[in-house]
Coordinates of C-alpha atoms and ligand atoms in Angstrom, one line a residue:
X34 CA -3.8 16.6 -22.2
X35 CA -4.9 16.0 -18.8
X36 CA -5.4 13.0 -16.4
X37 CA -9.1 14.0 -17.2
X38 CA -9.5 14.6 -20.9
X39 CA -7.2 11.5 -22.5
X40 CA -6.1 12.0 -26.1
X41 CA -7.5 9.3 -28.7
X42 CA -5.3 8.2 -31.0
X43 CA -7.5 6.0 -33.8
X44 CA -9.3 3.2 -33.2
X45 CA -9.1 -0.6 -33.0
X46 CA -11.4 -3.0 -35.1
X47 CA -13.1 -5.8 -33.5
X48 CA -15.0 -8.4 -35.4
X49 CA -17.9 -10.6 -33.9
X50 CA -19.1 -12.6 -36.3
X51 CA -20.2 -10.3 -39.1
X52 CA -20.2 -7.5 -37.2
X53 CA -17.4 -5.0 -37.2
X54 CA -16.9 -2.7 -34.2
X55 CA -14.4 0.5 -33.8
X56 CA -13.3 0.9 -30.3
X57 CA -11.4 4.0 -29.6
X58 CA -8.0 4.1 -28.7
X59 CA -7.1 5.8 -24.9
X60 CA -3.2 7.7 -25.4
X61 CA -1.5 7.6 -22.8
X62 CA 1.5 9.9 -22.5
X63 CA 3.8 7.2 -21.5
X64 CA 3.5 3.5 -21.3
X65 CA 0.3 1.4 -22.8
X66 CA -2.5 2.9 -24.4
X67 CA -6.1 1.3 -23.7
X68 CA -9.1 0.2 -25.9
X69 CA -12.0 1.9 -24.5
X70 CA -15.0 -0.4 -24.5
X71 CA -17.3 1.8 -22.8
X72 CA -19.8 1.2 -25.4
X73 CA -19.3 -2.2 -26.2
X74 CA -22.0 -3.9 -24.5
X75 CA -24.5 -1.6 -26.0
X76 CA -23.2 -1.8 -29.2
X77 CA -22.6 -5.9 -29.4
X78 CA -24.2 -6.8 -26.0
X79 CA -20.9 -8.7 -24.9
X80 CA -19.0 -7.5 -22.1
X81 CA -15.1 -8.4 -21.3
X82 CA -13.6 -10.7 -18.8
X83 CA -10.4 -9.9 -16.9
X84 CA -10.3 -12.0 -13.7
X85 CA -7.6 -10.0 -11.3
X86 CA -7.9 -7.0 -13.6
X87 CA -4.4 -7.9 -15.3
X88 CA -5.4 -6.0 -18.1
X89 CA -7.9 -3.6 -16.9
X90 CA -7.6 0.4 -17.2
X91 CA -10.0 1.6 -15.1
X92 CA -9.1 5.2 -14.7
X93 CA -6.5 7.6 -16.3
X94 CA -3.8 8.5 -13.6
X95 CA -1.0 11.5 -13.6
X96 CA 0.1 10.4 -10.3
X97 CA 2.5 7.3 -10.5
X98 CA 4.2 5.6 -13.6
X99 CA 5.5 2.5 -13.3
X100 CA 7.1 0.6 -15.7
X101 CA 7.0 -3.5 -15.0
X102 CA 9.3 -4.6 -17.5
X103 CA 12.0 -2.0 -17.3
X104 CA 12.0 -1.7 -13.4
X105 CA 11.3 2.0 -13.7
X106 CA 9.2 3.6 -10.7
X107 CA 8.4 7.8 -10.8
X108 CA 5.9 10.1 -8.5
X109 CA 4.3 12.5 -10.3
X110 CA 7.6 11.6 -13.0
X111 CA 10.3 12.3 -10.5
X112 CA 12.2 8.8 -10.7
X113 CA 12.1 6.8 -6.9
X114 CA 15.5 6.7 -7.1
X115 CA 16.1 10.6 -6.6
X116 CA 13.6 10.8 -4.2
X117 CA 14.9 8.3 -2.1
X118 CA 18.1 10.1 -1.7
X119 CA 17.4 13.1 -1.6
X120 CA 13.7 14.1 -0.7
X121 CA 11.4 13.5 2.6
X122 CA 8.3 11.7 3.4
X123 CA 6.5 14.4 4.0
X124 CA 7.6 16.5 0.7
X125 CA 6.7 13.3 -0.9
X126 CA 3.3 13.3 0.3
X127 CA 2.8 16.4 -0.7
X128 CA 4.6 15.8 -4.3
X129 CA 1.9 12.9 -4.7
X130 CA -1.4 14.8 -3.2
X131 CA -0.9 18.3 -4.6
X132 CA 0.6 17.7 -8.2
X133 CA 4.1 19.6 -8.0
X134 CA 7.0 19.9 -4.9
X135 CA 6.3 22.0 -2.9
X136 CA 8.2 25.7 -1.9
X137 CA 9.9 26.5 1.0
X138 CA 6.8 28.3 2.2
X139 CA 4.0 25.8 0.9
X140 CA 6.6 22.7 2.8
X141 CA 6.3 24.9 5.9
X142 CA 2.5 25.2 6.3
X143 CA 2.0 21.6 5.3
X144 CA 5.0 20.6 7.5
X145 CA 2.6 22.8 10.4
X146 CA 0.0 21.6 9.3
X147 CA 1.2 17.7 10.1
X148 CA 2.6 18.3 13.0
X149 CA -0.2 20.2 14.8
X150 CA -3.3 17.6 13.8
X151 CA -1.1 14.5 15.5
X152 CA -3.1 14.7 19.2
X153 CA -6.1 12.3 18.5
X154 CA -9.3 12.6 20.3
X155 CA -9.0 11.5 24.1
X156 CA -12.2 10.1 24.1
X157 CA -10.6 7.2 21.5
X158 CA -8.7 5.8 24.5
X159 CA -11.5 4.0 25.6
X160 CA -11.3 2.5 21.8
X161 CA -8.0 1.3 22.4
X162 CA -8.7 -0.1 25.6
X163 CA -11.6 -1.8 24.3
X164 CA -10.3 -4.1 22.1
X165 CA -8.4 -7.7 23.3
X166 CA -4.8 -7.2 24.2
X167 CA -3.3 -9.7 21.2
X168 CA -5.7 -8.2 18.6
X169 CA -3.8 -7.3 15.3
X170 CA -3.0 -3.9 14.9
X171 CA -3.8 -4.0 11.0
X172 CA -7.6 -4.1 12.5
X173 CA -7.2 -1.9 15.3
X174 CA -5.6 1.3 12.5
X175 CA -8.6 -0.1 9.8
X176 CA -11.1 0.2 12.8
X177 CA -9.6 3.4 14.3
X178 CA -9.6 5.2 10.9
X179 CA -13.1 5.0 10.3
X180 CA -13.4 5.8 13.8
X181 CA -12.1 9.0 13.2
X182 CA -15.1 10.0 10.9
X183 CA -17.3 10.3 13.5
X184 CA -15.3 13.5 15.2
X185 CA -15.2 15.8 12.3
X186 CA -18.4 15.9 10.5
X187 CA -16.7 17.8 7.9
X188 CA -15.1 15.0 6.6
X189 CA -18.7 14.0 4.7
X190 CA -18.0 17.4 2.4
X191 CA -16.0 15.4 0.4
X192 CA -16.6 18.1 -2.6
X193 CA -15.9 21.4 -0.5
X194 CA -12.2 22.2 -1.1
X195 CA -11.3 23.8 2.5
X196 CA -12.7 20.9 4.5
X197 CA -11.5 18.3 2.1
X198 CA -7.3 19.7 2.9
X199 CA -8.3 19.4 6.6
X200 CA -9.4 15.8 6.1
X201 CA -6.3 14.8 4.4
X202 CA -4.1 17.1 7.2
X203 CA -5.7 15.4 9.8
X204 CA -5.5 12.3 8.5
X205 CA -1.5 12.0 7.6
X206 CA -1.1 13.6 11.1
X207 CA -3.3 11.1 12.9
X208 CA -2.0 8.0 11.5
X209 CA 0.9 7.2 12.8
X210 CA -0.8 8.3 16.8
X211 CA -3.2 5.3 15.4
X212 CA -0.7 2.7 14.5
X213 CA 1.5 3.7 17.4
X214 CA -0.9 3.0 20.5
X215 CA -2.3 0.2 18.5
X216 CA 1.1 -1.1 19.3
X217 CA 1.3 0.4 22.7
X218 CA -2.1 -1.6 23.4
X219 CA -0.5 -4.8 22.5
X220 CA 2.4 -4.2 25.2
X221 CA 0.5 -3.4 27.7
X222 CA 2.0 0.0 28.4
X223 CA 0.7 3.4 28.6
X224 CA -0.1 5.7 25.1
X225 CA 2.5 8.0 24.1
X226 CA 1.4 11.4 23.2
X227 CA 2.8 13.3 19.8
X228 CA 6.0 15.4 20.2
X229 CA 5.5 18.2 18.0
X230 CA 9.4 18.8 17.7
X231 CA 9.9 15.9 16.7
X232 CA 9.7 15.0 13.0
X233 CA 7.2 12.6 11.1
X234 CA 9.1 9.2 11.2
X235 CA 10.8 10.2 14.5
X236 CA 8.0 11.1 16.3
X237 CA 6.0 8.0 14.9
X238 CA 9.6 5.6 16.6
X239 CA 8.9 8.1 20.0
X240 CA 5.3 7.5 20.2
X241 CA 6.0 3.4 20.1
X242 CA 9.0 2.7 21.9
X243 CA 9.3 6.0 24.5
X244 CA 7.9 4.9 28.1
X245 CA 6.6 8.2 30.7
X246 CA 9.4 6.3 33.1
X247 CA 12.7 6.8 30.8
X248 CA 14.2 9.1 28.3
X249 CA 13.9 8.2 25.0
X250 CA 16.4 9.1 22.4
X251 CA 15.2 8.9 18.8
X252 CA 18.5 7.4 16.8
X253 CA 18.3 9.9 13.8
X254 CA 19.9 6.7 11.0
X255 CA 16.6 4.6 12.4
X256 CA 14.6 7.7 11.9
X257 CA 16.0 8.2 8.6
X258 CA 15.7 4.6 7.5
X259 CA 11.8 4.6 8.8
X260 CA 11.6 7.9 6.5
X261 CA 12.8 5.9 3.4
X262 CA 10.6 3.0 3.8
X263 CA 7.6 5.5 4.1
X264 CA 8.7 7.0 0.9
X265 CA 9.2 4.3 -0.7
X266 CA 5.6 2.3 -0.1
X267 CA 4.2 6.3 -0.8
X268 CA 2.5 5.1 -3.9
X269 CA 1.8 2.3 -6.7
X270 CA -0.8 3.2 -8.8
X271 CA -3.7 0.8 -9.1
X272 CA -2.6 -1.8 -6.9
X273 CA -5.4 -3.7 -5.1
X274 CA -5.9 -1.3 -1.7
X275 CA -5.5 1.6 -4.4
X276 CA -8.4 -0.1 -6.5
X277 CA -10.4 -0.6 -3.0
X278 CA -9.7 3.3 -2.1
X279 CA -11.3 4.5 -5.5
X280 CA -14.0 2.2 -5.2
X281 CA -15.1 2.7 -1.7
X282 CA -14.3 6.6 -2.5
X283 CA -16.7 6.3 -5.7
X284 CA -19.7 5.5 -3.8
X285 CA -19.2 9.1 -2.2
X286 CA -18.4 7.5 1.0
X287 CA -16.0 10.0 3.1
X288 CA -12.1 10.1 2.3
X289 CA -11.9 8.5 6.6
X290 CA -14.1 5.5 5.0
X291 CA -12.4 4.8 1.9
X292 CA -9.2 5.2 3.4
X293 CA -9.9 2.7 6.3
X294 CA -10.8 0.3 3.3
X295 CA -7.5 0.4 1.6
X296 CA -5.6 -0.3 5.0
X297 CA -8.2 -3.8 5.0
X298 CA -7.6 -4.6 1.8
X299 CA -3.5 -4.1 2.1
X300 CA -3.6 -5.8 5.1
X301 CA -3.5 -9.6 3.1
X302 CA -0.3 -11.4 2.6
X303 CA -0.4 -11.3 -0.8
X304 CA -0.2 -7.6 -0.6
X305 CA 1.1 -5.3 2.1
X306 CA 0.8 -8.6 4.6
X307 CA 3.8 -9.8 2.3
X308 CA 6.1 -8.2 4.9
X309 CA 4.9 -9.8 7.9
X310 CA 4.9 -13.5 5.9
X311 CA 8.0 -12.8 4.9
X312 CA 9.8 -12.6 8.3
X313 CA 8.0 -15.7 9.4
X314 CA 9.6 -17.7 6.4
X315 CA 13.3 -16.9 7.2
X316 CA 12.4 -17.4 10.9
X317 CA 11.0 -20.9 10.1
X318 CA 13.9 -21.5 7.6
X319 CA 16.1 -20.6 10.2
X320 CA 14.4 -22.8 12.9
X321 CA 14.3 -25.7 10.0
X322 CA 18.6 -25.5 10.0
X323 CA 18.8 -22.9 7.3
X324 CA 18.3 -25.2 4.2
X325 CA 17.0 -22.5 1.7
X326 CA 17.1 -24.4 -1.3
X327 CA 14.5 -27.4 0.5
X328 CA 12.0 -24.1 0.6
X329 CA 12.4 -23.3 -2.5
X330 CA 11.7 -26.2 -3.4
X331 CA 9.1 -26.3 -1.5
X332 CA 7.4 -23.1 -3.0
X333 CA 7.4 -24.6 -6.4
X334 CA 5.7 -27.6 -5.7
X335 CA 2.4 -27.4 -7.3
X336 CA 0.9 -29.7 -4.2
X337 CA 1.9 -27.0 -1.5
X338 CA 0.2 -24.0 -1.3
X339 CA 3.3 -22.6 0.5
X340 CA 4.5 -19.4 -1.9
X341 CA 7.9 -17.7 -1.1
X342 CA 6.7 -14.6 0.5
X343 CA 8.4 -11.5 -1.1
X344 CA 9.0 -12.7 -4.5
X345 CA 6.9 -12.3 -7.7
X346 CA 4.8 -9.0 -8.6
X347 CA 1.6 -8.3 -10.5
X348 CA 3.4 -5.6 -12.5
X349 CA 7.0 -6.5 -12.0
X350 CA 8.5 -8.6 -14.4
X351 CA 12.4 -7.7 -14.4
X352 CA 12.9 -6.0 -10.7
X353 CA 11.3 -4.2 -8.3
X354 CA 13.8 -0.5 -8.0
X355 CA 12.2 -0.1 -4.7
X356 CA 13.6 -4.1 -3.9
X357 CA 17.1 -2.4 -4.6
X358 CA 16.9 0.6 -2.5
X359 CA 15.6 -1.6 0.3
X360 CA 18.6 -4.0 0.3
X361 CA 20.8 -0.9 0.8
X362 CA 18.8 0.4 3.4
X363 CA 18.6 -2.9 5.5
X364 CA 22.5 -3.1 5.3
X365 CA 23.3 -0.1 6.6
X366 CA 20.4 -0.1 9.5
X367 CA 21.9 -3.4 10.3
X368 CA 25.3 -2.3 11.0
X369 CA 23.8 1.1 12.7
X370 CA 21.5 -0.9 14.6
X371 CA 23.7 -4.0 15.2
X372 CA 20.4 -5.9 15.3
X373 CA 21.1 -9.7 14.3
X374 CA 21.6 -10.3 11.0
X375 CA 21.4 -14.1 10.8
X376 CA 17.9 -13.9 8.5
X377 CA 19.4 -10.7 6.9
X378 CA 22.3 -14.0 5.4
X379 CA 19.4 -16.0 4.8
X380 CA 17.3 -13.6 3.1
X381 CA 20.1 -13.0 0.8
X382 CA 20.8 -16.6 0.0
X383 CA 17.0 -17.7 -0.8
X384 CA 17.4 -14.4 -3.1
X385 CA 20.3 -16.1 -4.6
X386 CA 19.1 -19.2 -4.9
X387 CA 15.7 -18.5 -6.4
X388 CA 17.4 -16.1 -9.0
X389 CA 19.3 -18.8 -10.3
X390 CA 16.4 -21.5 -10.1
X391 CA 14.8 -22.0 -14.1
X392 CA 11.4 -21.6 -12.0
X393 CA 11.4 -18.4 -10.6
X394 CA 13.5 -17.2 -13.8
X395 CA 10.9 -18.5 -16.0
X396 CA 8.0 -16.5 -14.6
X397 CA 10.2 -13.7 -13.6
X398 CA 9.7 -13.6 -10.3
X399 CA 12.2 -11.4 -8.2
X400 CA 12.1 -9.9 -4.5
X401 CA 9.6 -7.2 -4.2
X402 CA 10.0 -4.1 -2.2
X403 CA 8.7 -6.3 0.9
X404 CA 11.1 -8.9 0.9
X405 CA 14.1 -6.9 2.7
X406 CA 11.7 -4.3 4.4
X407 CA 10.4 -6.4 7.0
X408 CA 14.3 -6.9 8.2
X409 CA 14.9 -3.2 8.4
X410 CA 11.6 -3.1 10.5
X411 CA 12.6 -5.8 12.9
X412 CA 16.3 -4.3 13.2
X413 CA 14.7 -1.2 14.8
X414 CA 12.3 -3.0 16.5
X415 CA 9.0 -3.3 15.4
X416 CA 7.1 -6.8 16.2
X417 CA 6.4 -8.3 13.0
X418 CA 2.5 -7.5 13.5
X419 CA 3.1 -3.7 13.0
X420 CA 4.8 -3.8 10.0
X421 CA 2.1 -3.9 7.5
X422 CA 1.1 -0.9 10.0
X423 CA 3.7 1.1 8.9
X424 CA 3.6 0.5 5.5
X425 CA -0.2 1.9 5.3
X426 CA 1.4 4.8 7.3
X427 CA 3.9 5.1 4.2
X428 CA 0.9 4.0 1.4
X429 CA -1.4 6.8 2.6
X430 CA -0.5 10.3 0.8
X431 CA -1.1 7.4 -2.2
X432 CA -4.1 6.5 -1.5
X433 CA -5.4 10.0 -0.4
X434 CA -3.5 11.5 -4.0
X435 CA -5.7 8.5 -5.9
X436 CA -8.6 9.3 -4.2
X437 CA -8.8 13.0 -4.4
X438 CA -7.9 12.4 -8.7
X439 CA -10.6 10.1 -8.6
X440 CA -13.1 12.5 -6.7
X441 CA -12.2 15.4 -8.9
X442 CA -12.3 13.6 -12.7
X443 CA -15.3 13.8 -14.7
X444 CA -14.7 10.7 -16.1
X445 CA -15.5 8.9 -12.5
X446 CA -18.4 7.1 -12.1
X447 CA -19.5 4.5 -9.4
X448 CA -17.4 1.1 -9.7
X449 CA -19.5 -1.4 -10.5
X450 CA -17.7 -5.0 -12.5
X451 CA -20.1 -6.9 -14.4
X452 CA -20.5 -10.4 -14.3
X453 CA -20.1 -14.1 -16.3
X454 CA -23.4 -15.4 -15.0
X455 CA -22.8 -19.0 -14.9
X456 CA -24.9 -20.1 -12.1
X457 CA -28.7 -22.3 -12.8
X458 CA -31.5 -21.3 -14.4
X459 CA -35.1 -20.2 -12.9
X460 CA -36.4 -22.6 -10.8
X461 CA -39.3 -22.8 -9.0
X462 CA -38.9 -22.5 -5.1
X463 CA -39.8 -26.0 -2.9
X464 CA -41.2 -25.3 0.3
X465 CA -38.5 -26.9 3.6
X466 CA -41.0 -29.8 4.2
X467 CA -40.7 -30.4 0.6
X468 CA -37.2 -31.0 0.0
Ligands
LIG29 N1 6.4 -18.2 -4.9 C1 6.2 -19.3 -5.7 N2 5.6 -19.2 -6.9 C2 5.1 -18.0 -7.2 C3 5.2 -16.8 -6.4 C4 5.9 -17.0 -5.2 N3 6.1 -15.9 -4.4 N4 4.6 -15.8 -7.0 C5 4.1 -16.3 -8.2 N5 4.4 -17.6 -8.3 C6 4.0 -18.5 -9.4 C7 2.6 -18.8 -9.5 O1 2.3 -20.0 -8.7 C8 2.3 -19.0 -10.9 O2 2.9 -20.2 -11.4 P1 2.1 -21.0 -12.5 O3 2.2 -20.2 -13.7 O4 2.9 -22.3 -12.6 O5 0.7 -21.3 -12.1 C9 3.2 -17.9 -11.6 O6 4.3 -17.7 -10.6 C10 2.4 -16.6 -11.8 O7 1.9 -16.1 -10.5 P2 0.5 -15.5 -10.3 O8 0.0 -15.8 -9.0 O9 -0.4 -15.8 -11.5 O10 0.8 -13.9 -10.5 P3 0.0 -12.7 -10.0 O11 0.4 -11.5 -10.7 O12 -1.5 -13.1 -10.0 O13 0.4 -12.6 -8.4 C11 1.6 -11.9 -6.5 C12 1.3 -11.7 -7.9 C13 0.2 -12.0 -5.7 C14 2.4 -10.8 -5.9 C15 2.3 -13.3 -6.3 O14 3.6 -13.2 -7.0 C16 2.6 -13.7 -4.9 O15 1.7 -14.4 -4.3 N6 3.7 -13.3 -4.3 C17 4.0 -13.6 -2.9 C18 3.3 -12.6 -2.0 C19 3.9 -11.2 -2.1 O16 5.1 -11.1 -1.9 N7 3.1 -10.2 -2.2 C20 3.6 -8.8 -2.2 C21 3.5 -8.2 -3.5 S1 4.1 -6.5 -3.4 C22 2.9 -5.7 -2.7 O17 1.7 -5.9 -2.8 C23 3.2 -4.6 -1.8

């Protein structure tokens, strides 16, 4: 069985009134199995309704596995856990794009690859400089991803194999040169070029925080914590910039398009944004005297739109593994970076706190994987606006692995909902003076 030819294992009956229906049963090989209801609108002219997509299948996957209620998170069904010890970012993006890890040899050229696309076009300094100095780097990296379309012509031959791996080299190498001198417009100081010996989460830390008048020293534990994080945003299956990266991407809209989509769409605080919301809750909790429980409290009220940043998870319903990892991660970054970890404490009391409130237990809601990444962000550094930045850095093999499935199934057609039409009825038009 492939992602592409699914397994049918029986059928399920649905009655409308008299009329019985046999919807086919989707197998998965692990996890929930899916009625198709393809036909059913031609069959019983109904459609179905599924506001959010909770329980939507709209594509078979062999990429990413996740398992909400068991906390159980695999690439391509190597668990997270073993990758984040033991693997790399970029053997991960290859893991997620090409199917399998890679060899020593096959690591090498991609590794080569990477490293020799980084330079970005000097004619998109004048794009940098043209934007406002305060303007968020989430739109300058959407903006400047797209941008990149219009350089390489090749990346419309979304179907030729050859040009298609060029696209996708470029792009994981480009990236980071993106997010990097959107931040080094928001300073006001000069754009950092690539260092080729340098590797990827290294050379991303010396492209933001070097300056042409000092020496900069990358601190290999930062650089290593910086390659975690990337690993572990690397993928999610059909979260909502996923969705948005297949859907743009189904229109036959090039991979730079679709791609630049997905960083929009992860860009909102209920997604990737979570990060950046998170930080400004401790920091306001902080500023407030540190009382975690009155913004707890505060986050259940069903009168305040105020949500606890961090917490709760579409798929998630017992904890998030890459939540676990995290915490790790942002104590030992603390103590290597001796950064200050008074909303580190706090962060780890509201977790207490809500874990034990019959609230947040009731609707199982834990710490995702951005409550404690945005701490490990700000203890090396980066302003709070560039860390939902990094994490589309991270998020990208993903969304490049989901769209290149997606491109290649037979099963894909154009992404197009239906609707519950529950607007007025015809009506005759009444001319301005009329009405
Ligand atoms: N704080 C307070 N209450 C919450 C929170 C929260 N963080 N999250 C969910 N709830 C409550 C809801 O109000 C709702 O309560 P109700 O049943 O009394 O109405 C219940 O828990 C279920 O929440 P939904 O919004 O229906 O769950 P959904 O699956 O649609 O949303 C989401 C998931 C968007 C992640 C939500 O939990 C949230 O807003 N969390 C905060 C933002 C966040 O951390 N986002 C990052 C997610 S990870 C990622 O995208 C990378």
């Amino acid at each position: 069985m492939t992602a592409d030819s699914p397994a049918r294992a029986g059928t399920a009956g649905l009655r409308i009134g008299a009329q019985e229906v046999a919807l086919p049963i989707v197998e998965s090989s692990e996890g929930d199995n899916a009625i198709d209801i393809a036909k059913l609108r031609a069959e019983t002219g109904l459609i179905t309704f599924d506001p959010g997509y909770g329980n939507t299948g709209a594509c078979t996957s062999a990429i990413t596995f996740l398992d909400g209620e068991e906390g159980i998170l695999r690439y391509r069904g190597y668990p997270i856990e073993q990758l984040a010890e033991q693997s790399t970012f970029l053997e991960v993006a290859y893991l997620l794009i090409w199917g399998e890890l890679p060899s020593h040899d096959e690591l090498d050229r991609f590794v080569a690859e990477v490293t020799h696309h980084t330079l970005i076009r000097e004619e998109m300094r004048h794009f940098f400089d043209s934007f406002p100095a305060d303007a968020h780097p989430m739109a300058v990296l959407a903006s400047g991803t797209v941008g990149m379309s219009t350089f390489y012509p090749d990346a419309h031959e979304i179907f030729e194999a050859d040009a298609v791996e060029t696209t996708i080299n470029r792009l994981i190498a480009k990236l980071p040169t993106l997010a990097a001198w959107s931040y080094k417009k928001a300073v006001g100081q000069p754009y950092v070029y690539p260092r080729n010996d340098l590797g990827y989460a290294a050379n991303l830390l010396h492209m933001m925080f070097a300056v042409p008048s000092e020496t900069y020293e990358v601190n290999p534990q930062v650089a290593e914590a910086l390659d975690l994080l990337l690993i572990l945003h690397a993928d999610h299956e059909q979260n909502a910039s996923t969705s948005t990266v297949r859907m743009v991407g189904s229109t036959h809209a090039n991979l730079y398009a679709s791609i630049s989509a997905g960083i929009s769409a992860l860009w909102g605080p209920l997604h990737g944004g979570a990060n950046e919301a998170v930080i400004t809750t401790l920091e306001r909790i902080v500023a407030d005297g540190g009382n975690v429980k009155k913004w707890v409290d505060k986050a259940k009220d069903p009168n305040d739109t105020f949500r606890l940043a961090g917490f709760g998870h579409r798929v998630y319903k017992n904890f998030d593994p890459r939540a676990t990892i995290i915490k790790r991660a942002a104590e030992r970054v603390l103590a290597a970076t001796g950064a200050d970890d008074e909303l580190f404490d706090v962060a780890q009391r509201l977790e207490e706190v809500a874990l034990r409130d019959e609230y947040f237990v009731s609707r199982k809601l834990y710490p995702n994987v951005d409550f404690y990444s945005g701490l490990i962000y700000q203890a090396i550094g980066f302003p709070k606006n560039m860390f939902t930045n990094s994490f589309a850095i991270g998020r990208l093999p993903g969304w490049i692995a989901q769209w290149k499935e997606m491109i290649e199934a037979s099963e894909t057609k154009i992404g197009r909902p239906r609707q519950v039409y529950v607007g007025p009825g015809t009506r005759d038009y009444t001319p301005i003076e009329q009405r």
